Short mmCIF file of C-alpha atoms in Angstrom, two decimals:
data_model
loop_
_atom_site.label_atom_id
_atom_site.label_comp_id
_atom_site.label_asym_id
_atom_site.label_seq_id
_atom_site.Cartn_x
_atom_site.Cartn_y
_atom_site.Cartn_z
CA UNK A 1 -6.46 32.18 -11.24
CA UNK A 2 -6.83 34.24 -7.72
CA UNK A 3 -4.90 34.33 -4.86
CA UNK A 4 -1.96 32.30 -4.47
CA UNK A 5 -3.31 28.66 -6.33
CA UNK A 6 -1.42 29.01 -9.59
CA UNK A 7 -1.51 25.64 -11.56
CA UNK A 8 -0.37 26.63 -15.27
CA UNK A 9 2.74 28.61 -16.18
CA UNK A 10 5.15 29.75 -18.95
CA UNK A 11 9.08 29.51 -17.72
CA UNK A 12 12.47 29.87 -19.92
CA UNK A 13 15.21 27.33 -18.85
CA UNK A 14 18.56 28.48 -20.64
CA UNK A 15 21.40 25.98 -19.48
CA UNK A 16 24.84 27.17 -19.55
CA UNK A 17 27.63 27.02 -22.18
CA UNK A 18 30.60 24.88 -21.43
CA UNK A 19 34.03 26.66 -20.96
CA UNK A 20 36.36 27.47 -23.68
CA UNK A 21 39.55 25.48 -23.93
CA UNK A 22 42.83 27.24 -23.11
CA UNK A 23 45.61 27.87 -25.40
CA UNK A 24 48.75 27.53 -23.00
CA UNK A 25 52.37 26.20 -23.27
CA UNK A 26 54.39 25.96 -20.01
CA UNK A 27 56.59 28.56 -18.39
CA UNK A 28 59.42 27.20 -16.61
CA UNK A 29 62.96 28.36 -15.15
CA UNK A 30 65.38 25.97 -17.05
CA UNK A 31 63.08 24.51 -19.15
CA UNK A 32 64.15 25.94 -22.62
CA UNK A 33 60.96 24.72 -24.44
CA UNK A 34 57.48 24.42 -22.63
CA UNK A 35 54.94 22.37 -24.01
CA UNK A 36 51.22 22.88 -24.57
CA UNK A 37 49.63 22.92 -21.04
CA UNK A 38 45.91 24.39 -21.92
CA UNK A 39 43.24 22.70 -19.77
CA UNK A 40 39.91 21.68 -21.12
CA UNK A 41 36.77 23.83 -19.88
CA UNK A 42 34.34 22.89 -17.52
CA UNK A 43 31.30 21.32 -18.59
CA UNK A 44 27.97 23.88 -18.37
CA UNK A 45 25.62 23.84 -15.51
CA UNK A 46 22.08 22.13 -16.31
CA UNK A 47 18.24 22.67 -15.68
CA UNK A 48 16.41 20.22 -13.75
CA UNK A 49 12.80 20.00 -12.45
CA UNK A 50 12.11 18.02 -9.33
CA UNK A 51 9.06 16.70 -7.80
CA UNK A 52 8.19 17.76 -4.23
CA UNK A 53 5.87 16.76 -1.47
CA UNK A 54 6.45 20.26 -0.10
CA UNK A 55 4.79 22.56 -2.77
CA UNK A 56 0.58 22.34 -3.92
CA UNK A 57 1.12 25.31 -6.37
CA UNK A 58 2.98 26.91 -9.18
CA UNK A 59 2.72 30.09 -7.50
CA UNK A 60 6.42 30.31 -7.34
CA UNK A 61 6.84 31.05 -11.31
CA UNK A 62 3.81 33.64 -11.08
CA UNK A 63 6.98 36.38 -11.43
CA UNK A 64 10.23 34.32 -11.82
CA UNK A 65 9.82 32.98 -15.27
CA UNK A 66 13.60 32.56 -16.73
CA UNK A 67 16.16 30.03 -15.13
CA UNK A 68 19.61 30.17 -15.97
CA UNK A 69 22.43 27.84 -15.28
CA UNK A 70 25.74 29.05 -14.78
CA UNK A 71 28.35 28.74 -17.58
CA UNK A 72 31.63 26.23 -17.31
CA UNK A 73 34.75 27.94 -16.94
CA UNK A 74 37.38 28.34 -19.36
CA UNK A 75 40.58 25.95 -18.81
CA UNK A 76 43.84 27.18 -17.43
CA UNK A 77 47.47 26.54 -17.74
CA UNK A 78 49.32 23.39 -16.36
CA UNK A 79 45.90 21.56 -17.72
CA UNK A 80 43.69 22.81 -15.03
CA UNK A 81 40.36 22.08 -15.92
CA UNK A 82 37.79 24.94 -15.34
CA UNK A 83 35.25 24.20 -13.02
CA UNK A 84 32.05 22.99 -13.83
CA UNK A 85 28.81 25.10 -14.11
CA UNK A 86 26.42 25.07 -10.91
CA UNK A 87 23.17 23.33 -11.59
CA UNK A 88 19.62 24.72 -11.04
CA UNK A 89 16.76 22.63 -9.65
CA UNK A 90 13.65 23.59 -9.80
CA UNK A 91 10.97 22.25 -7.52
CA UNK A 92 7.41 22.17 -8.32
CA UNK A 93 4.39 20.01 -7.00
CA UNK A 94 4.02 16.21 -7.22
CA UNK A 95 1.44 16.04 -10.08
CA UNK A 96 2.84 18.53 -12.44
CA UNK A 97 3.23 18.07 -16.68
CA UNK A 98 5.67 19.63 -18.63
CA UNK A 99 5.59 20.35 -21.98
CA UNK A 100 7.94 21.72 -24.50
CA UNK A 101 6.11 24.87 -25.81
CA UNK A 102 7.66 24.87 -29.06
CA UNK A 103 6.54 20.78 -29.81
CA UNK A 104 3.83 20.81 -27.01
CA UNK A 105 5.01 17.53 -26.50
CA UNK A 106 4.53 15.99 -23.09
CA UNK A 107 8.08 15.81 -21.43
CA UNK A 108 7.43 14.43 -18.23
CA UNK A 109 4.33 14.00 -16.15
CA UNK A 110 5.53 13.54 -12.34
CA UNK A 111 3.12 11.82 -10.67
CA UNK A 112 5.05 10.80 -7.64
CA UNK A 113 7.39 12.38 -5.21
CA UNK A 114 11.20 13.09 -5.98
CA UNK A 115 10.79 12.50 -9.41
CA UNK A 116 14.05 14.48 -11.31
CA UNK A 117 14.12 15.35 -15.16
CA UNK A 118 16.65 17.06 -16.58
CA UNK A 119 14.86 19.65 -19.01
CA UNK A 120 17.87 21.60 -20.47
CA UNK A 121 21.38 20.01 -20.78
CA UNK A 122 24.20 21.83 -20.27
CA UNK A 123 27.32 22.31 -22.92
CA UNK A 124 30.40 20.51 -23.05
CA UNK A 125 33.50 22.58 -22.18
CA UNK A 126 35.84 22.62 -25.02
CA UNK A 127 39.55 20.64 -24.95
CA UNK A 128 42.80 22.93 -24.26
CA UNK A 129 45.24 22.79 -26.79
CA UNK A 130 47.28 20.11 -24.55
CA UNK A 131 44.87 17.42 -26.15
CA UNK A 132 46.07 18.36 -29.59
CA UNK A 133 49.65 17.53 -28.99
CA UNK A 134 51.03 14.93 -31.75
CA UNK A 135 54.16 14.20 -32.64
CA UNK A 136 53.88 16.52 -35.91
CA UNK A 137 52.20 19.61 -34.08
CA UNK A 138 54.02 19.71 -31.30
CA UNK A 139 53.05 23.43 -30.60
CA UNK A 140 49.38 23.13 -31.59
CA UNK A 141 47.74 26.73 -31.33
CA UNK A 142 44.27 25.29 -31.24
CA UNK A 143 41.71 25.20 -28.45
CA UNK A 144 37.84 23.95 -28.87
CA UNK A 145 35.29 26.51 -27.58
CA UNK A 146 32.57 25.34 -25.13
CA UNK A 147 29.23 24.31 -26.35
CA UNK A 148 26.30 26.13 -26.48
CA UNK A 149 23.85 24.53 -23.29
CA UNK A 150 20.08 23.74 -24.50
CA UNK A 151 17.47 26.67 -24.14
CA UNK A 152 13.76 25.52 -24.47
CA UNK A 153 10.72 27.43 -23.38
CA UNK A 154 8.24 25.51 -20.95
CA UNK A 155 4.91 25.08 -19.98
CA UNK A 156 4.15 23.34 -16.58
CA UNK A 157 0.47 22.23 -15.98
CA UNK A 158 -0.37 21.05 -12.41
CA UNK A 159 -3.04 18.34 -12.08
CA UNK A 160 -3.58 17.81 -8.25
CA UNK A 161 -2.84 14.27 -7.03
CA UNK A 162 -5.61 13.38 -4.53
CA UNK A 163 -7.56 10.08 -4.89
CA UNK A 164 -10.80 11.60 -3.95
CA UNK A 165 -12.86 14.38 -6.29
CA UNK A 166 -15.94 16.37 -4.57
CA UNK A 167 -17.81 17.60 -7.23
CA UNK A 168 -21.37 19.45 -7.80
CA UNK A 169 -22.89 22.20 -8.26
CA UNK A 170 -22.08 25.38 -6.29
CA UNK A 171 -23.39 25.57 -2.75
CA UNK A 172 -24.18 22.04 -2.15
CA UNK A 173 -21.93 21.30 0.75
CA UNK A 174 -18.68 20.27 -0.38
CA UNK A 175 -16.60 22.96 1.48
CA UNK A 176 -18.37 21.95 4.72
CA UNK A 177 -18.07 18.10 4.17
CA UNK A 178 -13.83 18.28 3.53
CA UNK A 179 -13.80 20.71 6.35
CA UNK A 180 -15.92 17.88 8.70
CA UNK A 181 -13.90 14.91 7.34
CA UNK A 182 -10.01 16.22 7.11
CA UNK A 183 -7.70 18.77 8.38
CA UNK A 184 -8.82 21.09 5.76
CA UNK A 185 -9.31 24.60 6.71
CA UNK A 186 -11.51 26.44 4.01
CA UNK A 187 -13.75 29.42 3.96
CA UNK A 188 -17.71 28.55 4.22
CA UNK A 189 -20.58 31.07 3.23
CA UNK A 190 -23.81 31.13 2.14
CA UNK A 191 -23.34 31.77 -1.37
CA UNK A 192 -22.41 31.02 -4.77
CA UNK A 193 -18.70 30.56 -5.93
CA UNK A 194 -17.68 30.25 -2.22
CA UNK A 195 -14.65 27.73 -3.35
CA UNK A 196 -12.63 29.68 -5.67
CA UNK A 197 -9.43 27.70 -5.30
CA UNK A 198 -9.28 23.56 -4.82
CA UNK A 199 -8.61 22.97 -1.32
CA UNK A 200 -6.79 19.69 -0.20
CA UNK A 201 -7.72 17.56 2.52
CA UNK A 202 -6.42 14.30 4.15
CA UNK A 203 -8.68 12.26 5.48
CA UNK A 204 -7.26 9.17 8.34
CA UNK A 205 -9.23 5.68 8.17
CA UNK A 206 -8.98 3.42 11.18
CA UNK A 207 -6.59 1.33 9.48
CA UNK A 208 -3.88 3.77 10.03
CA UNK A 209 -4.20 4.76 6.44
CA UNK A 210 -5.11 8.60 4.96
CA UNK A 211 -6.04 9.45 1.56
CA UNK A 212 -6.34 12.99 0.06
CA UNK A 213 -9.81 14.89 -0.82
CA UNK A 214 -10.01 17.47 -3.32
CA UNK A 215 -12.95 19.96 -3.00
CA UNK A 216 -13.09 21.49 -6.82
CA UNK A 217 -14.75 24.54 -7.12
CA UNK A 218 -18.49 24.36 -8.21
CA UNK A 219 -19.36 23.29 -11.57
CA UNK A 220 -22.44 24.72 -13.60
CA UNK A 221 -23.79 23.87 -16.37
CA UNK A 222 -20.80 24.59 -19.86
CA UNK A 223 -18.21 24.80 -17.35
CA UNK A 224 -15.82 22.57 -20.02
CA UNK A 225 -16.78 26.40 -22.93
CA UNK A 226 -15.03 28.09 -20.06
CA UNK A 227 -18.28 29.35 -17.83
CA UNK A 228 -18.23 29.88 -14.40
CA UNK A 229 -15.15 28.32 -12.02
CA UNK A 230 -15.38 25.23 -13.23
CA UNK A 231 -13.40 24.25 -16.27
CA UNK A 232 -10.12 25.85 -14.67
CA UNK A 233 -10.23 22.74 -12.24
CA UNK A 234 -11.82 19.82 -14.02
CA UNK A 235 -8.32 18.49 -15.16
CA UNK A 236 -7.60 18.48 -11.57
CA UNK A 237 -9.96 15.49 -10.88
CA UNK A 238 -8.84 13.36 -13.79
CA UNK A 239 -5.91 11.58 -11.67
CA UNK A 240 -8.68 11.05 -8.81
CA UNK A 241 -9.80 6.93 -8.25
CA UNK A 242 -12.61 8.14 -7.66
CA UNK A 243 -15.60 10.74 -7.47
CA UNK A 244 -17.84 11.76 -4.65
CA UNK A 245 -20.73 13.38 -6.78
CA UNK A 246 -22.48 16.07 -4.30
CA UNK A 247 -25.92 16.41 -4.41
CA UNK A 248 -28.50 19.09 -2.63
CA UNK A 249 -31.22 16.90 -1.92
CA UNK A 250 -33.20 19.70 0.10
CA UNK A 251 -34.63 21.63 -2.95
CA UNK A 252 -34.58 24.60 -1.57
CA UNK A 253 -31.77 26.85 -4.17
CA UNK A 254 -31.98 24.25 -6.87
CA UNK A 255 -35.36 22.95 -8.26
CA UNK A 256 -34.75 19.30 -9.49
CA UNK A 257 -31.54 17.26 -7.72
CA UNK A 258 -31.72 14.10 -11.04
CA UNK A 259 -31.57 17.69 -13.66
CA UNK A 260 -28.09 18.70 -11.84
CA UNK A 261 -26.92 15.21 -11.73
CA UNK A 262 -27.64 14.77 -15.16
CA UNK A 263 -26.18 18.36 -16.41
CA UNK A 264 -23.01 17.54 -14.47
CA UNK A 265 -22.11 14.39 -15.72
CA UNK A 266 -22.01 15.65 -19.45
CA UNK A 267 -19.93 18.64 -18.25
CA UNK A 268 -17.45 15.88 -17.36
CA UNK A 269 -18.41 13.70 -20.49
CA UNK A 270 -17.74 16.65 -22.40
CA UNK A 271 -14.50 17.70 -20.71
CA UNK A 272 -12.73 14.25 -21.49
CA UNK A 273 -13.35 10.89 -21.70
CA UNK A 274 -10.93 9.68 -18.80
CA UNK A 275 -13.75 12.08 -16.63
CA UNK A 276 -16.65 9.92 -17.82
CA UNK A 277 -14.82 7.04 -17.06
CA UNK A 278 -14.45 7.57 -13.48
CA UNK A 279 -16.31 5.56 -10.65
CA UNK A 280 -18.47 7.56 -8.61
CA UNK A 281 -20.44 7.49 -5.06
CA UNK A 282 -23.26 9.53 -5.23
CA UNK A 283 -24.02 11.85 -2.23
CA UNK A 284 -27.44 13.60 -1.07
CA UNK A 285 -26.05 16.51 1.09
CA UNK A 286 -28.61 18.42 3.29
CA UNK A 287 -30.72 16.11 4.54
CA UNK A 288 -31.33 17.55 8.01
CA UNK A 289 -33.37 20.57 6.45
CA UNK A 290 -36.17 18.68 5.44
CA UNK A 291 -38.82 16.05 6.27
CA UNK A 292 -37.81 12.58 6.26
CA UNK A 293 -41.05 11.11 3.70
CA UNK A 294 -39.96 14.08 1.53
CA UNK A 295 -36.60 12.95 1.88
CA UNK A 296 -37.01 9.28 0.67
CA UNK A 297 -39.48 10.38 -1.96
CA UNK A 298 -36.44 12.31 -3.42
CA UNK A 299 -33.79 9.11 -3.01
CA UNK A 300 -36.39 6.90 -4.87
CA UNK A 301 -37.29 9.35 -7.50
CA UNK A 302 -33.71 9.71 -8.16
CA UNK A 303 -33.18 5.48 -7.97
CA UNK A 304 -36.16 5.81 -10.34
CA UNK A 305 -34.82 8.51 -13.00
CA UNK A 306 -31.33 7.82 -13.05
CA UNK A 307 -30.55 4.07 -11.83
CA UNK A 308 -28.26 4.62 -9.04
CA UNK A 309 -28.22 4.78 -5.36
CA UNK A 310 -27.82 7.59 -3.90
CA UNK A 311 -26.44 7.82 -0.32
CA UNK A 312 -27.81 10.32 2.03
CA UNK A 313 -25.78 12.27 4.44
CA UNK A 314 -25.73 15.57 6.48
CA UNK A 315 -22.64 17.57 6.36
CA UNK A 316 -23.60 20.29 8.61
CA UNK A 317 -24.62 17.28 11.31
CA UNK A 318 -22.63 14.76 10.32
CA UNK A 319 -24.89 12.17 9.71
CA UNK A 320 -24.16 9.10 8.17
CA UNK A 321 -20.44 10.35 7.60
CA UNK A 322 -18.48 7.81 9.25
CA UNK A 323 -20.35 5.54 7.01
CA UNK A 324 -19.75 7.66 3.53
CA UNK A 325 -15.61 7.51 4.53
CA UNK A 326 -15.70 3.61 4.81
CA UNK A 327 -17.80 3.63 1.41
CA UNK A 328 -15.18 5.92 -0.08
CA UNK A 329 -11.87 3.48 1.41
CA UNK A 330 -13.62 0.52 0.53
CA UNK A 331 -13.55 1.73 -3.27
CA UNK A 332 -9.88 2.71 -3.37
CA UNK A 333 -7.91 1.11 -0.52
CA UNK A 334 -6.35 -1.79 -2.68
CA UNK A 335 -5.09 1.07 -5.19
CA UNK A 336 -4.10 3.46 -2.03
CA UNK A 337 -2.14 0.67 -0.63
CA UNK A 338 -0.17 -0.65 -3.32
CA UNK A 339 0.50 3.55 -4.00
CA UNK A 340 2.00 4.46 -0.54
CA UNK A 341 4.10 1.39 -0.74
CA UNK A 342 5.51 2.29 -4.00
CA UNK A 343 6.30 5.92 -2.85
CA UNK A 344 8.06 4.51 0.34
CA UNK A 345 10.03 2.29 -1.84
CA UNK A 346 11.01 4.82 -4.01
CA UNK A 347 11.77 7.43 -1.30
CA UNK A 348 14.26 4.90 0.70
CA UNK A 349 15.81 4.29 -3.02
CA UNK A 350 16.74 7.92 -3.54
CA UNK A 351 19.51 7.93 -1.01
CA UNK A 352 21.51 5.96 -3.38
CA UNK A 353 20.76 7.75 -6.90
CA UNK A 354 22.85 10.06 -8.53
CA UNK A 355 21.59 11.82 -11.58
CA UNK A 356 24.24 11.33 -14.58
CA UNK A 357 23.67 14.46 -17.30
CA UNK A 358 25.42 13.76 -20.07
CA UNK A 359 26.04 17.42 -21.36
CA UNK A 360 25.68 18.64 -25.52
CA UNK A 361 28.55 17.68 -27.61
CA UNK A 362 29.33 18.93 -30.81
CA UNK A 363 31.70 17.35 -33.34
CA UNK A 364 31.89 18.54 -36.72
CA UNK A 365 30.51 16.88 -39.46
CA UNK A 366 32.94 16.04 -41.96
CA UNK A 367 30.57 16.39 -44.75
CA UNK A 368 29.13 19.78 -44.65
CA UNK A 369 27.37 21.51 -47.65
CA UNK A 370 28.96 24.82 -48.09
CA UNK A 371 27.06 27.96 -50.14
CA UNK A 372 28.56 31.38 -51.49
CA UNK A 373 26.92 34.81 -50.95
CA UNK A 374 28.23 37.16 -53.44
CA UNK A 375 28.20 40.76 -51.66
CA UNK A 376 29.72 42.69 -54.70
CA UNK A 377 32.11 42.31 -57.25
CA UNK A 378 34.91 41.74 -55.07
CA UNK A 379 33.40 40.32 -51.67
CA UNK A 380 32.22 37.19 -51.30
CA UNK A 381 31.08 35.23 -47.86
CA UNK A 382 31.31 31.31 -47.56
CA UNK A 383 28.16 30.15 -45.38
CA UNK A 384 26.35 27.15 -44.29
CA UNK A 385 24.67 25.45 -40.87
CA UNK A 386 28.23 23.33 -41.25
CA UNK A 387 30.73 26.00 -41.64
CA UNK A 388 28.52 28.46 -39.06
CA UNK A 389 29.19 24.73 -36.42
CA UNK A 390 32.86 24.45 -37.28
CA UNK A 391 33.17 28.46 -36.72
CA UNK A 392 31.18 27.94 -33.29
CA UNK A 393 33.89 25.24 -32.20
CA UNK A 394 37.27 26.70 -33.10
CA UNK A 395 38.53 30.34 -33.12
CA UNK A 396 39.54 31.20 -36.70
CA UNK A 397 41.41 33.77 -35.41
CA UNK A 398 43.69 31.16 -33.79
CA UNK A 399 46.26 29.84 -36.54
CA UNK A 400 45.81 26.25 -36.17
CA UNK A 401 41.99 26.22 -35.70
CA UNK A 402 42.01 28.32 -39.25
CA UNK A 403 44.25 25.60 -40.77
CA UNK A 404 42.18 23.13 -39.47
CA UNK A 405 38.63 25.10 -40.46
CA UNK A 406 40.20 25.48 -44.17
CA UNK A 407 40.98 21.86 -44.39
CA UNK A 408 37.76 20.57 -43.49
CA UNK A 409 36.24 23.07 -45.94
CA UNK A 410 38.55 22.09 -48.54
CA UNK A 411 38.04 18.60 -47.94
CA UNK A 412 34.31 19.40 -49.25
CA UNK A 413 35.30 21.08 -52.60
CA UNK A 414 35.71 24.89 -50.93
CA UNK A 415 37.84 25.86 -53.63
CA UNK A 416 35.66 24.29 -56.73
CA UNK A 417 32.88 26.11 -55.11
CA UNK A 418 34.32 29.93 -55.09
CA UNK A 419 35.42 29.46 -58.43
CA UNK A 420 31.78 28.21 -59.53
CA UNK A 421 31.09 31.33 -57.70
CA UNK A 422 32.80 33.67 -59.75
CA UNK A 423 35.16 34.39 -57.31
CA UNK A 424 38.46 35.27 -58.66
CA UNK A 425 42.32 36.12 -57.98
CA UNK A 426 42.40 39.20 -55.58
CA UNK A 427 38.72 38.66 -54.68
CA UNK A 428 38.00 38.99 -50.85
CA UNK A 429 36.31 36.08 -49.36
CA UNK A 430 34.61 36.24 -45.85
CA UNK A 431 34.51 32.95 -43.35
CA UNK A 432 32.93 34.37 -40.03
CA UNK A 433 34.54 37.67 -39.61
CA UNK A 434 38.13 37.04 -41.05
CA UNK A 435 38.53 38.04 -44.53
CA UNK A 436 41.06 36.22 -47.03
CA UNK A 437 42.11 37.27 -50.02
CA UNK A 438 41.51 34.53 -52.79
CA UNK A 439 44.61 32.76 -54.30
CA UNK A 440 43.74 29.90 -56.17
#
């Protein structure tokens, strides 16, 4: 891509872990025995993308590619909670997919404005030990650690949401007709590849209405193999209602106006079916350079070889231009309409939403298939995606979270298992980094 249209990037959302839950028992004057008074940690901060009026690019993530949410912080005595983790929203263009790299499946594809999705959850923040407080531990020395918030690498496609496509060939006049019929500002010349970047343009009807114009960058012939400008924009016309198909009726750069016509459409055929699909108003740009029997020989031959009408217009004069805009409104004011309507709707409904995350929870499975790596004679390590989840939820360096870790091993045959192991009397046995020594 050049300059600063950007409208595919690779980001990294990493959402923060939830807060550890404190171990704490109260500290009074004249209170001879405390009680357990760890708070729980705060939950982690999450990732979410919104959709913005505001933004036409994904220039933004052209250098800033990782987004991290802060973590939840750990509880505190007298069961203070820790705070929760600060959010991130990110804000990128109405019309933007995003895709989990890893699946490449379509998350979201926000086609209207203020759209949220939550793309990477936070963690829950562990409980303090006050929440383990029963009337036969009445001392627990147990705390859950936080979660671990989602991480998930992202790719964001932007597919420009206007509701009218200029396409053709390079040169024929389609930078010249969105500068004549909206507020676009763009860069003419007198050669090739002017357009290197889609401009936007909105175009006001008499109704009170506007609708948006998108002038994609000349097409040539295998533009969908990747040749010239052209198949880096194509997907930008496929959420179009409709296409105005440019067409240099004057002859004087290109030799046969039907031949371009022709090679176009099965670029777009070719590039996907919902392109092929579209409806389509053809234009014949440039008719003030030539003679006006030459000129309708052209529009019939063309009627003749391909069909369909062909409207004639100059955008250097403006001939005829008034007329093309009512043709174009005509074809997609019922859609337009019911569009805007839907977007105000939504926008006066935002005031009242709140976004609800629920964040990652973790509970340990109670059924968890345990394994035994023998490291020599005498050292053995007890392993598994269970045991490596319990260790991940409870410090085993904390008494009652190892009593509670061996149980739930236990409870699934731990000590059947290091015998069938060969592990014997003596024998040092690994769970996480704290070493026991076997006693059967």
């Amino acid at each position: 891509m050049i300059g600063d249209f950007v409208d595919e990037v690779n980001i990294k959302v990493i959402a923060g872990k939830g807060g550890d839950g404190a171990v704490s028992f109260r500290r009074e004057k004249y209170v001879e025995k405390g009680g357990p008074d760890g708070g729980d940690g705060g939950d982690g901060g999450s990732i979410i993308i919104k959709s913005t009026l505001n933004k036409n690019t994904l220039v933004d993530f052209k250098y800033k590619k990782i987004f991290r949410a802060k973590n939840g912080e750990n509880g505190k005595n007298k069961k203070k909670a820790g705070k929760t983790g600060e959010n991130v929203l990110i804000e990128v263009p109405v019309g933007t997919c995003v895709y989990d790299i890893e699946t490449n499946e379509l998350l979201s594809d926000l086609k209207a404005p203020e759209q949220y999705l939550v793309v990477a959850r936070g963690g829950k923040g562990g409980r303090g030990n006050a929440r383990f407080a029963t009337s036969t531990l009445q001392v627990p020395k147990i705390a859950e650690k936080g979660v671990e918030g989602e991480s998930k690498n992202l790719k964001l496609v932007l597919k420009i949401v206007a509701d009218v496509g200029l396409i053709g060939y390079p040169n024929v006049g389609k930078s010249t007709l969105i500068s004549r019929i909206s507020n676009a500002k763009v860069e003419i010349a007198d050669y090739p590849f002017t357009t290197i970047v889609p401009n936007l343009g909105v175009v006001k009807v008499d109704t009170g209405y506007s609708f948006v114009v998108a002038d994609i960058p000349g097409l040539i012939e295998g533009a969908h193999l990747g040749k010239g400008l052209g198949d880096q924009f194509l997907r930008h016309i496929e959420r179009c209602s409709i296409l105005v198909h440019l067409i240099d009726i004057s002859c004087f750069e290109r030799d046969d106006p039907v031949e371009d016509y022709i090679k176009i459409r099965k670029e777009l055929e070719s590039f996907s079916h919902i392109l092929s699909k579209k409806k389509e108003i053809i234009v014949a740009n440039k008719i003030d350079t030539i003679q006006k029997d030459t000129l309708e020989k052209r529009l019939v031959d063309f009627k003749n070889r391909t069909g369909k009408d062909i409207f004639p217009i100059s955008a250097y004069t403006g001939e005829n231009i008034k007329e093309l805009i009512t043709m174009v409104w005509n074809h997609i004011s019922k859609e337009k309409i019911e569009q805007q309507k839907s977007f105000q709707k939504r926008l006066k409904s935002i005031v009242t939403e709140k976004i609800k995350i629920q964040p990652v929870s973790y509970e340990p499975d109670p059924y968890i298939k345990i394994n035994v790596i023998k490291w020599d004679n005498e050292t053995f390590e007890v392993v598994g995606d269970g045991v490596e989840k319990l260790l991940s939820r409870y410090d085993i360096h904390q008494k009652d979270s190892r009593l509670l870790i061996l149980n739930t091993l236990e409870k699934n045959g731990l000590n059947k298992i290091l015998r069938n192991a060969g592990v014997k009397e003596g024998d040092t046995v690994y769970i996480g980094n704290f070493a026991f020594e076997y006693i059967p």
